[in-house]
mmCIF file of C-alpha atoms in Angstrom:
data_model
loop_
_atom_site.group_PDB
_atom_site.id
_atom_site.type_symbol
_atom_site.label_atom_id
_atom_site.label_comp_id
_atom_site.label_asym_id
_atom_site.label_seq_id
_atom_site.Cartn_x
_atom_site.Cartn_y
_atom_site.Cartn_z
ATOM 1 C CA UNK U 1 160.497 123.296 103.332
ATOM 2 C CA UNK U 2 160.936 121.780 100.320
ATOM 3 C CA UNK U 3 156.763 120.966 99.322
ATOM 4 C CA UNK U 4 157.122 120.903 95.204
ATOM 5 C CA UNK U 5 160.387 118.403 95.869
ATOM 6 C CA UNK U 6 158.661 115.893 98.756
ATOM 7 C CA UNK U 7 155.707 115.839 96.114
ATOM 8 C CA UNK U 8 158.472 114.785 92.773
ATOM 9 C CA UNK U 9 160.328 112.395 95.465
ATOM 10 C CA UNK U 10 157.438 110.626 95.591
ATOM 11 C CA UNK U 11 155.893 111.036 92.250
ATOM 12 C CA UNK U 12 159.128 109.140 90.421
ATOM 13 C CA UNK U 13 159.233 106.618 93.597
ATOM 14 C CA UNK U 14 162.610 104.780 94.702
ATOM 15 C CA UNK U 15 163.686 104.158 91.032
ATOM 16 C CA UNK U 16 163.308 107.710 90.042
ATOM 17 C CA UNK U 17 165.651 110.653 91.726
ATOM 18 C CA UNK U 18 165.109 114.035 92.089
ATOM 19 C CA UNK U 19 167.894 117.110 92.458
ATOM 20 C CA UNK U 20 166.786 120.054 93.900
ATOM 21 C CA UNK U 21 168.568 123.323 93.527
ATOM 22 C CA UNK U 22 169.019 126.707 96.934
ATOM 23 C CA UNK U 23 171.116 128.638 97.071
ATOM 24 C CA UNK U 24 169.888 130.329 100.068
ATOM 25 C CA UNK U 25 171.729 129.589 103.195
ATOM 26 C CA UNK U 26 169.347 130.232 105.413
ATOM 27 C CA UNK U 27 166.687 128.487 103.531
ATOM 28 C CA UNK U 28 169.383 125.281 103.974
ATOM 29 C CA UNK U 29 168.561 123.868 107.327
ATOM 30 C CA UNK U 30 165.234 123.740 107.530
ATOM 31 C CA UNK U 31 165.244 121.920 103.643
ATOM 32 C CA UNK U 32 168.185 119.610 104.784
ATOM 33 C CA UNK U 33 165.657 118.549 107.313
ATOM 34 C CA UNK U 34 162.867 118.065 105.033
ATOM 35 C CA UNK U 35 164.987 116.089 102.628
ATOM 36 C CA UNK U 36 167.345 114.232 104.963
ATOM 37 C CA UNK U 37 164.878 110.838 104.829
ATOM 38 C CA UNK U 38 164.453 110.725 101.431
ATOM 39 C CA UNK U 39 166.915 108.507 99.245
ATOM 40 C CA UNK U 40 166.036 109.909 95.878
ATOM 41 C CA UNK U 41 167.303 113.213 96.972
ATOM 42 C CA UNK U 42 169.700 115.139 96.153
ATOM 43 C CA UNK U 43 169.976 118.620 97.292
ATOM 44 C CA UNK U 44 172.115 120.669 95.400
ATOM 45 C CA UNK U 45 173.063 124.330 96.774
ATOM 46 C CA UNK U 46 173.160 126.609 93.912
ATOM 47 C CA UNK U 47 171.701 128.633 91.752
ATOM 48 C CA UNK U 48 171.230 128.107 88.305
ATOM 49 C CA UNK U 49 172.238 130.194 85.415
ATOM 50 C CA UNK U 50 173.762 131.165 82.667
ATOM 51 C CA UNK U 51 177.270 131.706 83.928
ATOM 52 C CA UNK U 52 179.248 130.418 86.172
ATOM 53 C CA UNK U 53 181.018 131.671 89.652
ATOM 54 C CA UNK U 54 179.467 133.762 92.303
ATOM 55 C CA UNK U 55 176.380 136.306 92.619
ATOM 56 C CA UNK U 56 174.979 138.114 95.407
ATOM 57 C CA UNK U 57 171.041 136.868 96.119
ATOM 58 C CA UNK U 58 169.013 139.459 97.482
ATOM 59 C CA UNK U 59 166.875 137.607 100.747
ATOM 60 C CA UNK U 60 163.526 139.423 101.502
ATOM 61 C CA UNK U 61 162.322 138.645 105.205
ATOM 62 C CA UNK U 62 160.002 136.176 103.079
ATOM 63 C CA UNK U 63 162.955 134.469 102.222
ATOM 64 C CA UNK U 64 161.021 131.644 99.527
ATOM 65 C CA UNK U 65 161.368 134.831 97.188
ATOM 66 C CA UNK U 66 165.125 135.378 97.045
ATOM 67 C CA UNK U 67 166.296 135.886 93.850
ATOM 68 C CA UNK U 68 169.799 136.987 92.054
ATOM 69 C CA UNK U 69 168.013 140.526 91.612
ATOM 70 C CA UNK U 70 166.672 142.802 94.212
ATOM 71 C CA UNK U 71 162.984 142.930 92.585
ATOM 72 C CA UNK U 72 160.663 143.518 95.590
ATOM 73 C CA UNK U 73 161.220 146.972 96.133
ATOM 74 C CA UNK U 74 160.653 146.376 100.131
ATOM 75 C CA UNK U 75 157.077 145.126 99.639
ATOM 76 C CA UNK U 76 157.813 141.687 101.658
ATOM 77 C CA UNK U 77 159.906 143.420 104.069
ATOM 78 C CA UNK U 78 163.553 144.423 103.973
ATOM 79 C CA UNK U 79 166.001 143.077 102.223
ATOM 80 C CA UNK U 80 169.736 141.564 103.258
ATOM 81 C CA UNK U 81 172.195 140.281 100.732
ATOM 82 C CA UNK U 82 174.219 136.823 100.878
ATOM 83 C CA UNK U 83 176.578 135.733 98.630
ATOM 84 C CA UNK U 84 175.938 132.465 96.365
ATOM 85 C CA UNK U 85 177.549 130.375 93.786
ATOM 86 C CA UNK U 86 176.235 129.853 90.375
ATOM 87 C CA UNK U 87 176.542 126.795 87.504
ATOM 88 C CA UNK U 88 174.981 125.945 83.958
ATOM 89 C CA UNK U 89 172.802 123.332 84.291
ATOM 90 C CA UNK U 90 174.352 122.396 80.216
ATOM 91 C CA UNK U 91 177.398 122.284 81.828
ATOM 92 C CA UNK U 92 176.432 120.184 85.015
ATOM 93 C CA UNK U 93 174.708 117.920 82.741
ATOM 94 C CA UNK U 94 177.879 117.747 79.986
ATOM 95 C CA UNK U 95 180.361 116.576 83.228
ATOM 96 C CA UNK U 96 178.366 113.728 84.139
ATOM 97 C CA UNK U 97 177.222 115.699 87.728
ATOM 98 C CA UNK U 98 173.673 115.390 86.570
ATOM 99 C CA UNK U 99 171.617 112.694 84.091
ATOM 100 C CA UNK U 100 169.465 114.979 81.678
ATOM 101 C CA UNK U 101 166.311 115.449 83.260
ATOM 102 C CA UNK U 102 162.670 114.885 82.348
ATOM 103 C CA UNK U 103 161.511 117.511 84.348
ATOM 104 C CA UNK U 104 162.356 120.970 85.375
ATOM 105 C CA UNK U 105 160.688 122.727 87.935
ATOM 106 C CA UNK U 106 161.863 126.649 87.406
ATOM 107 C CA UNK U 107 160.586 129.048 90.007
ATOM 108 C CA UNK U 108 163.944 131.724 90.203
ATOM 109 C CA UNK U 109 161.959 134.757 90.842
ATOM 110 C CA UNK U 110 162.837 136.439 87.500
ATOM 111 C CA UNK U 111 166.003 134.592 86.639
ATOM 112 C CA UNK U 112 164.002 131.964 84.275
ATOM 113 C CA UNK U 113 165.493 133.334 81.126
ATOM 114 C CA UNK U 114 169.142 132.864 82.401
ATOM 115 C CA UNK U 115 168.081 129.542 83.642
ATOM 116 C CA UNK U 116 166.871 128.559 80.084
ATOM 117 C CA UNK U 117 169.813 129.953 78.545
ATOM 118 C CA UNK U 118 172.328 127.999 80.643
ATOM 119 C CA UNK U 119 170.260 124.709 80.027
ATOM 120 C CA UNK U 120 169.768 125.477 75.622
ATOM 121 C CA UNK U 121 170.834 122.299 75.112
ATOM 122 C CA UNK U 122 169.326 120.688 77.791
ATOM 123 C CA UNK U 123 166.307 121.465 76.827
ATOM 124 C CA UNK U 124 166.635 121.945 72.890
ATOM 125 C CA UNK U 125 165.956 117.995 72.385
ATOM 126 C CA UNK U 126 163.389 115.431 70.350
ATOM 127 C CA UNK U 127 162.950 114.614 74.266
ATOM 128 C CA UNK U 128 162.905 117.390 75.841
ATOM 129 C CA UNK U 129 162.158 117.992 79.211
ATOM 130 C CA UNK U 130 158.318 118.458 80.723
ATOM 131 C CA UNK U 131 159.049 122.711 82.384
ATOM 132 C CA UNK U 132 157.003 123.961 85.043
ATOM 133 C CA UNK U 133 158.029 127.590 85.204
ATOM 134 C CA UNK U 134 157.130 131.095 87.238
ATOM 135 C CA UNK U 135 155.561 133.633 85.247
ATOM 136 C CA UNK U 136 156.488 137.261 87.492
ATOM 137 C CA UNK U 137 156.794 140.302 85.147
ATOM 138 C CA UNK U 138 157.947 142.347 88.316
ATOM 139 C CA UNK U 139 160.940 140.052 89.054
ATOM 140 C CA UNK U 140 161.833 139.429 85.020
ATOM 141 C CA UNK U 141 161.593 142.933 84.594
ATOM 142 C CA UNK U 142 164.112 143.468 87.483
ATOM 143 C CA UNK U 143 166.556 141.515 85.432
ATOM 144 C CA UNK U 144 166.049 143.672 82.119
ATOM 145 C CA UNK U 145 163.706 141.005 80.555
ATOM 146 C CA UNK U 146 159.889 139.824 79.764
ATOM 147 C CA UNK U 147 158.205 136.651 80.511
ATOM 148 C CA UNK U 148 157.219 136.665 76.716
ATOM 149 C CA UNK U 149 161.127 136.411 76.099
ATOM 150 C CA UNK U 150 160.770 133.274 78.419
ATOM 151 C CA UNK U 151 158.550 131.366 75.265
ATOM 152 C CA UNK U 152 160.216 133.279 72.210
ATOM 153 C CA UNK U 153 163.223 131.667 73.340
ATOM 154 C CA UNK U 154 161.582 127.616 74.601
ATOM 155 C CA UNK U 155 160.048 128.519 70.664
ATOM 156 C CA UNK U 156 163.274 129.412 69.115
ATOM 157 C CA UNK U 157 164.714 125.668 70.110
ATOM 158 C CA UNK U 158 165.465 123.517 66.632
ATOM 159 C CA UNK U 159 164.445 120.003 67.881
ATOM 160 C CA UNK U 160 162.208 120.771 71.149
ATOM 161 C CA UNK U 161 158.367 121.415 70.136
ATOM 162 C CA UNK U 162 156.997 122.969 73.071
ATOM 163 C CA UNK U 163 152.914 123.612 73.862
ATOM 164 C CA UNK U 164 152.016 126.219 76.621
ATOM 165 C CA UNK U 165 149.631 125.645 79.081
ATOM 166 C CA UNK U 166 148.357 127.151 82.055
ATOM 167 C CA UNK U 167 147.641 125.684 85.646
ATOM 168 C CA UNK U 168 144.804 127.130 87.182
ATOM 169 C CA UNK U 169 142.275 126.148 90.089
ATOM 170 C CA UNK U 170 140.633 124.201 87.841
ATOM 171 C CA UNK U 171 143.594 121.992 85.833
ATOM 172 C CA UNK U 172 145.268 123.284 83.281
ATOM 173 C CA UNK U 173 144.265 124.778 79.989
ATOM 174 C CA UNK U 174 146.263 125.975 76.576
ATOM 175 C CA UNK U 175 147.675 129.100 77.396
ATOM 176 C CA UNK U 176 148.153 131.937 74.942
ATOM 177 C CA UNK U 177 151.780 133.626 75.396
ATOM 178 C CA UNK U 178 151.489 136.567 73.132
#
């Protein structure tokens, strides 16, 4: 439905915009729907990465946990395959499609990591962009990978200085990594 991109629409207001990245085609409708009255929308329908072209997602009958890998082993129900495209959010942002953003929401069900790595320069700035990103071990690990790789890599960035923290029921708090 779209929740985490009605709240941003209208968090940065009418002067602010907000593009919000499915690939999922069946996810589409119902989030055109959601989205359709809001002006400082754009819905973009992709995945990110860290190539370009085409990938197959792997749809669960939950389909909010879709992801470019098959990671849920059946446990939310079977699982059908669809075919997506893919873009580098450096890229998109290099060919004037997108303004650099101040804030990424990542939530990719494992594909974080390939997400960070198509958007190094993106995100490798003095003004870098606020991340809000999934921590699953079971889906990162389904694409050969660690969520500790996740902040080696946001650490490894030359001009970015990024702090960790944690949301939890009750706000956030520093959160320890490794």
């Amino acid at each position: 439905l779209g929740f985490y991109t009605l709240l941003l629409s209208n968090l940065v207001g009418p002067q602010g915009k907000v593009f919000a990245f499915e690939p999922n085609p069946e996810l589409l409708p119902s989030l055109e729907r959601s989205l359709a009255p809001l002006a400082n929308v754009e819905l973009i329908k992709v995945a990110l990465s860290d190539r370009e072209g085409e990938a197959g997602l792997f749809v669960p009958e939950d389909a909010s946990m879709a992801s470019l890998q098959n990671w849920t082993d059946g446990v939310v129900g079977e699982v059908h395959e669809v075919k997506c495209k893919i873009q580098v959010l450096d890229k998109m942002v290099e060919a004037g499609e997108l303004p650099v953003p101040h804030f990424i929401k990542c939530d990719v069900e494992g594909a974080e990591l390939s997400v960070f790595k198509g958007a190094i320069k993106t995100l490798d700035r003095t003004d870098a962009p606020v991340l809000l990103f999934e921590l699953n071990t079971s889906a990162a690990a389904a694409f050969g990978s660690t969520t500790s790789e996740y902040f080696d890599l946001l650490r490894s960035l030359k001009k970015a200085e990024y702090s960790f923290f944690e949301v939890t029921a009750d706000g956030t708090r520093e959160f320890a990594s490794n």
